């Protein structure tokens, strides 16, 4: 393979990678909101993740999972701003995305009651659609641990959501 | 994926699908106003802290001077016609039990008094000097100089009971 061919192939691979990330954007956005991010913070975090995606010439994991984990980390790092300005936003009447609809409140409110780890595993599994193995690789834990966390979290979620119906 | 998982997937899909997704942002939100406001708040906070420290130091110095005047008033009962003047030197405010205060009269005569462990005043023999080392504070009230020596324990303020010879 010549240098030009290699460059062309790398460019095509990256374009495909970016395209896959673009396609994953709506799913990952909703997943971040399910994690507790506001609409604006979710959009910011994903935008930052996209900037990072441009530097990554195709990850070995799925774009959905990669984008979700990178955006999640960015959002968590920026949460100090949320803590600082949250009360001010409340005074101004800004509501977090997904909190204004009664039916969504059930799921999002119950997700918020889980531990951060449980919430991350459930959202990664059921909102982003990752397998236990993919979740384990992205979060740096074994798939056995992912299974255990998912089992506990789904049991709690079913009990609480089942009781509210 | 089993049936129970499918149930949860459908639940998530159904609920989250109602969240509106804005167009992908091409640039991060600019936060200059908040950052500026935060920086301003930090600067104001620092200025206030600095001025509070200054005010606190001034208040402390005033309290110290007031204590010296108060001590001087007590001394006046023993000094008779001695004039009380505002001290320029602070007096250690809380003398621990076991601390010693040495009073030096203009003729060089020294009187000293030491606090007891319970904080009650004790008298020392006239002319005895119980203090050693450098004084932690010196207060001049009228024509009497008070030197305070700190023994290092925790305690309470003491009063001079016997100040001038011949009384």
mmCIF file of C-alpha atoms in Angstrom:
data_model
loop_
_atom_site.group_PDB
_atom_site.id
_atom_site.type_symbol
_atom_site.label_atom_id
_atom_site.label_comp_id
_atom_site.label_asym_id
_atom_site.label_seq_id
_atom_site.Cartn_x
_atom_site.Cartn_y
_atom_site.Cartn_z
ATOM 1 C CA UNK A 1 0.000 0.000 0.000
ATOM 2 C CA UNK A 2 1.435 3.410 -0.917
ATOM 3 C CA UNK A 3 1.579 6.365 1.462
ATOM 4 C CA UNK A 4 -1.196 8.103 -0.426
ATOM 5 C CA UNK A 5 -3.390 5.024 -0.234
ATOM 6 C CA UNK A 6 -2.716 4.765 3.490
ATOM 7 C CA UNK A 7 -3.591 8.422 4.022
ATOM 8 C CA UNK A 8 -6.751 8.056 1.952
ATOM 9 C CA UNK A 9 -7.744 4.959 3.894
ATOM 10 C CA UNK A 10 -7.103 6.680 7.241
ATOM 11 C CA UNK A 11 -9.159 9.671 6.116
ATOM 12 C CA UNK A 12 -12.051 7.434 5.075
ATOM 13 C CA UNK A 13 -11.886 5.546 8.370
ATOM 14 C CA UNK A 14 -12.002 8.756 10.341
ATOM 15 C CA UNK A 15 -14.872 10.102 8.250
ATOM 16 C CA UNK A 16 -16.750 6.879 8.929
ATOM 17 C CA UNK A 17 -15.944 7.180 12.623
ATOM 18 C CA UNK A 18 -17.199 10.770 12.804
ATOM 19 C CA UNK A 19 -20.283 9.794 10.854
ATOM 20 C CA UNK A 20 -21.016 7.006 13.317
ATOM 21 C CA UNK A 21 -20.596 9.439 16.216
ATOM 22 C CA UNK A 22 -22.991 11.867 14.536
ATOM 23 C CA UNK A 23 -25.550 9.104 14.197
ATOM 24 C CA UNK A 24 -25.134 8.244 17.891
ATOM 25 C CA UNK A 25 -25.631 11.867 18.988
ATOM 26 C CA UNK A 26 -29.405 11.781 19.721
ATOM 27 C CA UNK A 27 -29.140 8.539 21.686
ATOM 28 C CA UNK A 28 -26.163 9.759 23.700
ATOM 29 C CA UNK A 29 -27.824 13.131 24.334
ATOM 30 C CA UNK A 30 -30.878 11.434 25.830
ATOM 31 C CA UNK A 31 -28.644 9.095 27.812
ATOM 32 C CA UNK A 32 -26.821 12.063 29.375
ATOM 33 C CA UNK A 33 -30.145 13.656 30.297
ATOM 34 C CA UNK A 34 -31.155 10.349 31.867
ATOM 35 C CA UNK A 35 -27.929 10.540 33.882
ATOM 36 C CA UNK A 36 -29.075 13.905 35.236
ATOM 37 C CA UNK A 37 -27.487 16.430 32.911
ATOM 38 C CA UNK A 38 -29.423 19.494 31.814
ATOM 39 C CA UNK A 39 -30.097 19.914 28.113
ATOM 40 C CA UNK A 40 -27.408 22.574 27.807
ATOM 41 C CA UNK A 41 -24.805 20.650 29.766
ATOM 42 C CA UNK A 42 -25.496 17.489 27.760
ATOM 43 C CA UNK A 43 -25.057 19.391 24.498
ATOM 44 C CA UNK A 44 -21.835 20.959 25.768
ATOM 45 C CA UNK A 45 -20.419 17.652 26.941
ATOM 46 C CA UNK A 46 -21.196 15.957 23.633
ATOM 47 C CA UNK A 47 -19.687 18.828 21.684
ATOM 48 C CA UNK A 48 -16.487 18.468 23.729
ATOM 49 C CA UNK A 49 -16.547 14.724 23.086
ATOM 50 C CA UNK A 50 -16.859 15.368 19.363
ATOM 51 C CA UNK A 51 -13.765 17.567 19.474
ATOM 52 C CA UNK A 52 -11.978 14.648 21.056
ATOM 53 C CA UNK A 53 -13.428 12.295 18.455
ATOM 54 C CA UNK A 54 -11.703 14.300 15.727
ATOM 55 C CA UNK A 55 -8.381 13.476 17.362
ATOM 56 C CA UNK A 56 -9.216 9.796 17.678
ATOM 57 C CA UNK A 57 -8.734 7.950 14.439
ATOM 58 C CA UNK A 58 -11.443 5.404 15.129
ATOM 59 C CA UNK A 59 -11.773 3.678 18.486
ATOM 60 C CA UNK A 60 -11.906 -0.057 18.917
ATOM 61 C CA UNK A 61 -15.193 0.143 20.809
ATOM 62 C CA UNK A 62 -18.550 1.162 19.422
ATOM 63 C CA UNK A 63 -19.023 4.871 18.645
ATOM 64 C CA UNK A 64 -22.182 4.946 20.787
ATOM 65 C CA UNK A 65 -20.339 3.673 23.837
ATOM 66 C CA UNK A 66 -17.229 5.735 23.221
ATOM 67 C CA UNK A 67 -19.203 8.958 22.764
ATOM 68 C CA UNK A 68 -21.351 8.216 25.811
ATOM 69 C CA UNK A 69 -18.418 7.569 28.144
ATOM 70 C CA UNK A 70 -16.337 10.524 26.933
ATOM 71 C CA UNK A 71 -19.314 12.907 27.104
ATOM 72 C CA UNK A 72 -20.250 11.533 30.524
ATOM 73 C CA UNK A 73 -16.762 12.215 31.850
ATOM 74 C CA UNK A 74 -16.804 15.733 30.424
ATOM 75 C CA UNK A 75 -20.168 16.421 32.009
ATOM 76 C CA UNK A 76 -19.059 15.120 35.397
ATOM 77 C CA UNK A 77 -15.975 17.311 35.303
ATOM 78 C CA UNK A 78 -18.086 20.358 34.573
ATOM 79 C CA UNK A 79 -20.607 19.642 37.313
ATOM 80 C CA UNK A 80 -19.008 22.061 39.735
ATOM 81 C CA UNK A 81 -20.536 24.792 37.630
ATOM 82 C CA UNK A 82 -23.890 23.134 38.024
ATOM 83 C CA UNK A 83 -23.496 23.062 41.806
ATOM 84 C CA UNK A 84 -22.438 26.684 41.850
ATOM 85 C CA UNK A 85 -25.051 28.106 39.519
ATOM 86 C CA UNK A 86 -27.841 25.584 40.064
ATOM 87 C CA UNK A 87 -29.664 27.672 42.664
ATOM 88 C CA UNK A 88 -29.352 30.740 40.422
ATOM 89 C CA UNK A 89 -30.834 28.836 37.500
ATOM 90 C CA UNK A 90 -33.695 27.678 39.681
ATOM 91 C CA UNK A 91 -34.414 31.280 40.649
ATOM 92 C CA UNK A 92 -34.444 32.210 36.996
ATOM 93 C CA UNK A 93 -36.933 29.434 36.300
ATOM 94 C CA UNK A 94 -34.686 27.226 34.154
ATOM 95 C CA UNK A 95 -35.776 23.605 34.369
ATOM 96 C CA UNK A 96 -33.588 20.645 33.477
ATOM 97 C CA UNK A 97 -34.541 18.849 30.286
ATOM 98 C CA UNK A 98 -36.960 16.022 30.777
ATOM 99 C CA UNK A 99 -38.194 17.233 34.145
ATOM 100 C CA UNK A 100 -41.240 19.071 32.867
ATOM 101 C CA UNK A 101 -43.139 16.056 31.593
ATOM 102 C CA UNK A 102 -44.879 13.967 34.221
ATOM 103 C CA UNK A 103 -44.300 10.611 32.636
ATOM 104 C CA UNK A 104 -40.611 11.124 32.069
ATOM 105 C CA UNK A 105 -40.297 12.226 35.686
ATOM 106 C CA UNK A 106 -41.047 8.642 36.749
ATOM 107 C CA UNK A 107 -38.096 7.098 34.984
ATOM 108 C CA UNK A 108 -35.671 10.004 35.376
ATOM 109 C CA UNK A 109 -36.609 10.528 39.014
ATOM 110 C CA UNK A 110 -36.149 6.845 39.780
ATOM 111 C CA UNK A 111 -32.846 6.792 37.914
ATOM 112 C CA UNK A 112 -31.715 9.751 40.012
ATOM 113 C CA UNK A 113 -32.403 7.728 43.165
ATOM 114 C CA UNK A 114 -29.946 5.037 42.124
ATOM 115 C CA UNK A 115 -26.259 5.304 42.886
ATOM 116 C CA UNK A 116 -24.158 6.930 40.187
ATOM 117 C CA UNK A 117 -22.635 3.610 39.219
ATOM 118 C CA UNK A 118 -25.993 1.859 38.988
ATOM 119 C CA UNK A 119 -27.402 4.702 36.942
ATOM 120 C CA UNK A 120 -24.419 4.668 34.573
ATOM 121 C CA UNK A 121 -24.683 0.926 33.975
ATOM 122 C CA UNK A 122 -28.452 1.028 33.388
ATOM 123 C CA UNK A 123 -28.307 3.995 31.050
ATOM 124 C CA UNK A 124 -25.364 2.517 29.145
ATOM 125 C CA UNK A 125 -27.255 -0.760 28.786
ATOM 126 C CA UNK A 126 -30.814 0.330 28.101
ATOM 127 C CA UNK A 127 -30.468 3.833 26.693
ATOM 128 C CA UNK A 128 -27.240 3.518 24.737
ATOM 129 C CA UNK A 129 -27.614 -0.211 24.013
ATOM 130 C CA UNK A 130 -24.200 -1.446 25.077
ATOM 131 C CA UNK A 131 -23.462 -5.011 26.059
ATOM 132 C CA UNK A 132 -22.142 -5.927 29.496
ATOM 133 C CA UNK A 133 -18.717 -6.558 27.982
ATOM 134 C CA UNK A 134 -18.684 -3.155 26.257
ATOM 135 C CA UNK A 135 -19.808 -1.429 29.445
ATOM 136 C CA UNK A 136 -17.099 -3.195 31.413
ATOM 137 C CA UNK A 137 -14.408 -2.180 28.912
ATOM 138 C CA UNK A 138 -15.515 1.430 28.816
ATOM 139 C CA UNK A 139 -15.887 1.828 32.565
ATOM 140 C CA UNK A 140 -12.830 -0.229 33.440
ATOM 141 C CA UNK A 141 -14.681 -2.888 35.427
ATOM 142 C CA UNK A 142 -15.235 -6.609 34.833
ATOM 143 C CA UNK A 143 -18.368 -7.767 33.055
ATOM 144 C CA UNK A 144 -19.229 -9.769 36.174
ATOM 145 C CA UNK A 145 -19.326 -6.547 38.170
ATOM 146 C CA UNK A 146 -21.426 -4.945 35.455
ATOM 147 C CA UNK A 147 -23.874 -7.831 35.663
ATOM 148 C CA UNK A 148 -24.110 -7.565 39.434
ATOM 149 C CA UNK A 149 -24.645 -3.806 39.346
ATOM 150 C CA UNK A 150 -27.228 -4.131 36.571
ATOM 151 C CA UNK A 151 -29.083 -6.840 38.479
ATOM 152 C CA UNK A 152 -29.325 -4.757 41.665
ATOM 153 C CA UNK A 153 -30.270 -1.613 39.795
ATOM 154 C CA UNK A 154 -32.957 -3.204 37.613
ATOM 155 C CA UNK A 155 -34.487 -4.870 40.655
ATOM 156 C CA UNK A 156 -34.734 -1.519 42.446
ATOM 157 C CA UNK A 157 -36.048 0.230 39.341
ATOM 158 C CA UNK A 158 -38.719 -2.397 38.722
ATOM 159 C CA UNK A 159 -39.862 -2.307 42.336
ATOM 160 C CA UNK A 160 -40.160 1.459 42.370
ATOM 161 C CA UNK A 161 -41.645 1.904 38.920
ATOM 162 C CA UNK A 162 -43.938 -1.038 39.406
ATOM 163 C CA UNK A 163 -45.210 0.509 42.615
ATOM 164 C CA UNK A 164 -45.886 3.875 41.002
ATOM 165 C CA UNK A 165 -48.049 2.517 38.181
ATOM 166 C CA UNK B 1 -31.502 -10.053 25.435
ATOM 167 C CA UNK B 2 -34.279 -11.754 27.436
ATOM 168 C CA UNK B 3 -37.905 -10.688 27.708
ATOM 169 C CA UNK B 4 -37.425 -8.873 30.990
ATOM 170 C CA UNK B 5 -34.578 -6.842 29.510
ATOM 171 C CA UNK B 6 -36.663 -6.117 26.424
ATOM 172 C CA UNK B 7 -39.295 -4.686 28.745
ATOM 173 C CA UNK B 8 -36.789 -2.235 30.205
ATOM 174 C CA UNK B 9 -35.378 -1.340 26.791
ATOM 175 C CA UNK B 10 -38.887 -0.483 25.625
ATOM 176 C CA UNK B 11 -39.477 1.552 28.755
ATOM 177 C CA UNK B 12 -36.293 3.530 28.250
ATOM 178 C CA UNK B 13 -36.987 3.991 24.539
ATOM 179 C CA UNK B 14 -40.512 5.137 25.172
ATOM 180 C CA UNK B 15 -39.674 7.570 27.930
ATOM 181 C CA UNK B 16 -36.443 8.999 26.592
ATOM 182 C CA UNK B 17 -37.782 9.415 23.052
ATOM 183 C CA UNK B 18 -39.900 12.283 24.340
ATOM 184 C CA UNK B 19 -36.839 14.295 25.299
ATOM 185 C CA UNK B 20 -36.264 16.833 22.540
ATOM 186 C CA UNK B 21 -32.783 16.707 21.073
ATOM 187 C CA UNK B 22 -31.384 20.071 19.992
ATOM 188 C CA UNK B 23 -29.217 20.337 16.867
ATOM 189 C CA UNK B 24 -25.638 19.403 17.593
ATOM 190 C CA UNK B 25 -23.744 22.380 18.883
ATOM 191 C CA UNK B 26 -20.714 23.234 16.762
ATOM 192 C CA UNK B 27 -18.976 25.241 19.474
ATOM 193 C CA UNK B 28 -19.050 25.092 23.245
ATOM 194 C CA UNK B 29 -21.268 27.616 24.979
ATOM 195 C CA UNK B 30 -19.394 30.809 25.762
ATOM 196 C CA UNK B 31 -19.511 31.479 29.493
ATOM 197 C CA UNK B 32 -17.739 34.813 29.699
ATOM 198 C CA UNK B 33 -20.417 36.409 31.858
ATOM 199 C CA UNK B 34 -20.383 33.678 34.445
ATOM 200 C CA UNK B 35 -16.608 33.386 34.423
ATOM 201 C CA UNK B 36 -16.268 37.149 34.755
ATOM 202 C CA UNK B 37 -18.861 37.183 37.515
ATOM 203 C CA UNK B 38 -17.017 34.396 39.288
ATOM 204 C CA UNK B 39 -13.685 36.191 38.960
ATOM 205 C CA UNK B 40 -15.246 39.412 40.184
ATOM 206 C CA UNK B 41 -16.787 37.610 43.139
ATOM 207 C CA UNK B 42 -13.398 36.084 43.971
ATOM 208 C CA UNK B 43 -11.684 39.480 43.844
ATOM 209 C CA UNK B 44 -14.371 41.082 45.973
ATOM 210 C CA UNK B 45 -14.156 38.210 48.411
ATOM 211 C CA UNK B 46 -10.399 38.625 48.710
ATOM 212 C CA UNK B 47 -10.725 42.374 49.229
ATOM 213 C CA UNK B 48 -13.367 41.856 51.873
ATOM 214 C CA UNK B 49 -11.262 39.231 53.611
ATOM 215 C CA UNK B 50 -8.264 41.562 53.598
ATOM 216 C CA UNK B 51 -10.297 44.453 54.961
ATOM 217 C CA UNK B 52 -11.933 42.154 57.506
ATOM 218 C CA UNK B 53 -8.496 41.044 58.655
ATOM 219 C CA UNK B 54 -7.439 44.682 58.974
ATOM 220 C CA UNK B 55 -10.609 45.540 60.819
ATOM 221 C CA UNK B 56 -10.165 42.532 63.036
ATOM 222 C CA UNK B 57 -6.568 43.495 63.769
ATOM 223 C CA UNK B 58 -7.666 47.027 64.601
ATOM 224 C CA UNK B 59 -10.440 45.745 66.814
ATOM 225 C CA UNK B 60 -8.015 43.437 68.544
ATOM 226 C CA UNK B 61 -5.566 46.253 69.112
ATOM 227 C CA UNK B 62 -8.381 48.407 70.469
ATOM 228 C CA UNK B 63 -9.494 45.619 72.758
ATOM 229 C CA UNK B 64 -5.952 45.210 73.929
ATOM 230 C CA UNK B 65 -5.654 48.907 74.614
ATOM 231 C CA UNK B 66 -8.993 48.861 76.406
ATOM 232 C CA UNK B 67 -7.816 46.025 78.595
ATOM 233 C CA UNK B 68 -4.728 47.984 79.415
ATOM 234 C CA UNK B 69 -6.845 50.982 80.339
ATOM 235 C CA UNK B 70 -9.033 48.722 82.413
ATOM 236 C CA UNK B 71 -5.956 47.398 84.119
ATOM 237 C CA UNK B 72 -4.821 50.941 84.597
ATOM 238 C CA UNK B 73 -8.116 51.834 86.242
ATOM 239 C CA UNK B 74 -7.644 49.041 88.675
ATOM 240 C CA UNK B 75 -4.127 50.235 89.291
ATOM 241 C CA UNK B 76 -5.394 53.742 89.902
ATOM 242 C CA UNK B 77 -7.134 52.494 93.011
ATOM 243 C CA UNK B 78 -3.694 51.737 94.311
ATOM 244 C CA UNK B 79 -1.790 54.547 92.681
ATOM 245 C CA UNK B 80 -3.999 57.277 94.015
ATOM 246 C CA UNK B 81 -3.454 60.338 91.897
ATOM 247 C CA UNK B 82 -1.737 58.559 89.036
ATOM 248 C CA UNK B 83 -2.967 59.636 85.669
ATOM 249 C CA UNK B 84 -4.373 57.069 83.348
ATOM 250 C CA UNK B 85 -3.281 57.418 79.797
ATOM 251 C CA UNK B 86 -4.172 55.349 76.820
ATOM 252 C CA UNK B 87 -1.601 52.684 76.372
ATOM 253 C CA UNK B 88 0.180 52.450 73.085
ATOM 254 C CA UNK B 89 1.196 48.907 73.697
ATOM 255 C CA UNK B 90 -1.149 45.968 73.706
ATOM 256 C CA UNK B 91 -1.416 43.787 76.747
ATOM 257 C CA UNK B 92 -1.745 40.067 76.426
ATOM 258 C CA UNK B 93 -5.481 39.548 76.870
ATOM 259 C CA UNK B 94 -5.815 36.178 78.450
ATOM 260 C CA UNK B 95 -3.153 35.298 80.885
ATOM 261 C CA UNK B 96 -2.900 31.648 81.633
ATOM 262 C CA UNK B 97 -2.799 30.257 85.145
ATOM 263 C CA UNK B 98 0.800 30.405 86.220
ATOM 264 C CA UNK B 99 1.543 33.509 84.146
ATOM 265 C CA UNK B 100 3.401 36.366 85.723
ATOM 266 C CA UNK B 101 2.857 40.067 85.380
ATOM 267 C CA UNK B 102 5.652 42.333 86.462
ATOM 268 C CA UNK B 103 4.964 45.948 87.219
ATOM 269 C CA UNK B 104 7.886 48.336 87.079
ATOM 270 C CA UNK B 105 7.557 51.625 88.906
ATOM 271 C CA UNK B 106 9.416 54.709 87.661
ATOM 272 C CA UNK B 107 12.073 54.245 90.312
ATOM 273 C CA UNK B 108 12.804 50.799 88.942
ATOM 274 C CA UNK B 109 10.993 48.998 91.655
ATOM 275 C CA UNK B 110 9.270 45.936 90.395
ATOM 276 C CA UNK B 111 6.174 44.281 91.622
ATOM 277 C CA UNK B 112 5.078 41.018 90.228
ATOM 278 C CA UNK B 113 2.005 38.924 90.481
ATOM 279 C CA UNK B 114 1.360 35.456 89.312
ATOM 280 C CA UNK B 115 -1.924 33.785 88.459
ATOM 281 C CA UNK B 116 -2.779 30.686 90.366
ATOM 282 C CA UNK B 117 -3.735 27.462 88.567
ATOM 283 C CA UNK B 118 -7.407 28.192 89.202
ATOM 284 C CA UNK B 119 -7.070 31.682 87.787
ATOM 285 C CA UNK B 120 -7.483 33.531 91.074
ATOM 286 C CA UNK B 121 -5.007 36.259 91.797
ATOM 287 C CA UNK B 122 -2.057 35.642 93.955
ATOM 288 C CA UNK B 123 0.318 38.001 95.632
ATOM 289 C CA UNK B 124 3.996 37.787 95.378
ATOM 290 C CA UNK B 125 6.448 39.156 97.852
ATOM 291 C CA UNK B 126 7.354 42.799 97.099
ATOM 292 C CA UNK B 127 10.379 43.072 94.929
ATOM 293 C CA UNK B 128 10.307 39.483 93.871
ATOM 294 C CA UNK B 129 10.632 38.868 90.234
ATOM 295 C CA UNK B 130 9.050 35.673 89.158
ATOM 296 C CA UNK B 131 9.311 36.299 85.471
ATOM 297 C CA UNK B 132 12.138 35.256 83.291
ATOM 298 C CA UNK B 133 12.886 35.814 79.668
ATOM 299 C CA UNK B 134 11.476 38.490 77.437
ATOM 300 C CA UNK B 135 7.992 39.880 78.169
ATOM 301 C CA UNK B 136 5.258 38.965 75.715
ATOM 302 C CA UNK B 137 3.763 42.427 76.086
ATOM 303 C CA UNK B 138 4.487 45.714 77.758
ATOM 304 C CA UNK B 139 1.871 48.237 78.784
ATOM 305 C CA UNK B 140 2.503 51.700 80.117
ATOM 306 C CA UNK B 141 -0.316 53.300 82.045
ATOM 307 C CA UNK B 142 0.466 56.584 83.611
ATOM 308 C CA UNK B 143 3.874 56.266 85.141
ATOM 309 C CA UNK B 144 3.677 52.556 85.610
ATOM 310 C CA UNK B 145 4.935 50.019 83.167
ATOM 311 C CA UNK B 146 3.381 46.605 83.051
ATOM 312 C CA UNK B 147 5.200 43.720 81.523
ATOM 313 C CA UNK B 148 3.456 40.453 80.786
ATOM 314 C CA UNK B 149 5.169 37.134 80.723
ATOM 315 C CA UNK B 150 3.451 34.099 79.337
ATOM 316 C CA UNK B 151 3.908 30.730 80.956
ATOM 317 C CA UNK B 152 2.339 28.983 77.990
ATOM 318 C CA UNK B 153 -0.732 27.382 79.597
ATOM 319 C CA UNK B 154 -4.330 28.337 78.896
ATOM 320 C CA UNK B 155 -6.102 30.583 81.324
ATOM 321 C CA UNK B 156 -7.859 33.863 82.127
ATOM 322 C CA UNK B 157 -7.096 37.507 82.501
ATOM 323 C CA UNK B 158 -5.714 38.572 85.842
ATOM 324 C CA UNK B 159 -5.778 41.841 87.682
ATOM 325 C CA UNK B 160 -2.967 43.653 89.375
ATOM 326 C CA UNK B 161 -3.600 43.865 93.024
ATOM 327 C CA UNK B 162 -0.491 45.398 94.396
ATOM 328 C CA UNK B 163 1.434 47.792 92.296
ATOM 329 C CA UNK B 164 3.446 50.390 94.115
ATOM 330 C CA UNK B 165 5.743 50.133 97.075
ATOM 331 C CA UNK B 166 4.654 51.639 100.277
ATOM 332 C CA UNK B 167 0.952 51.025 99.798
#
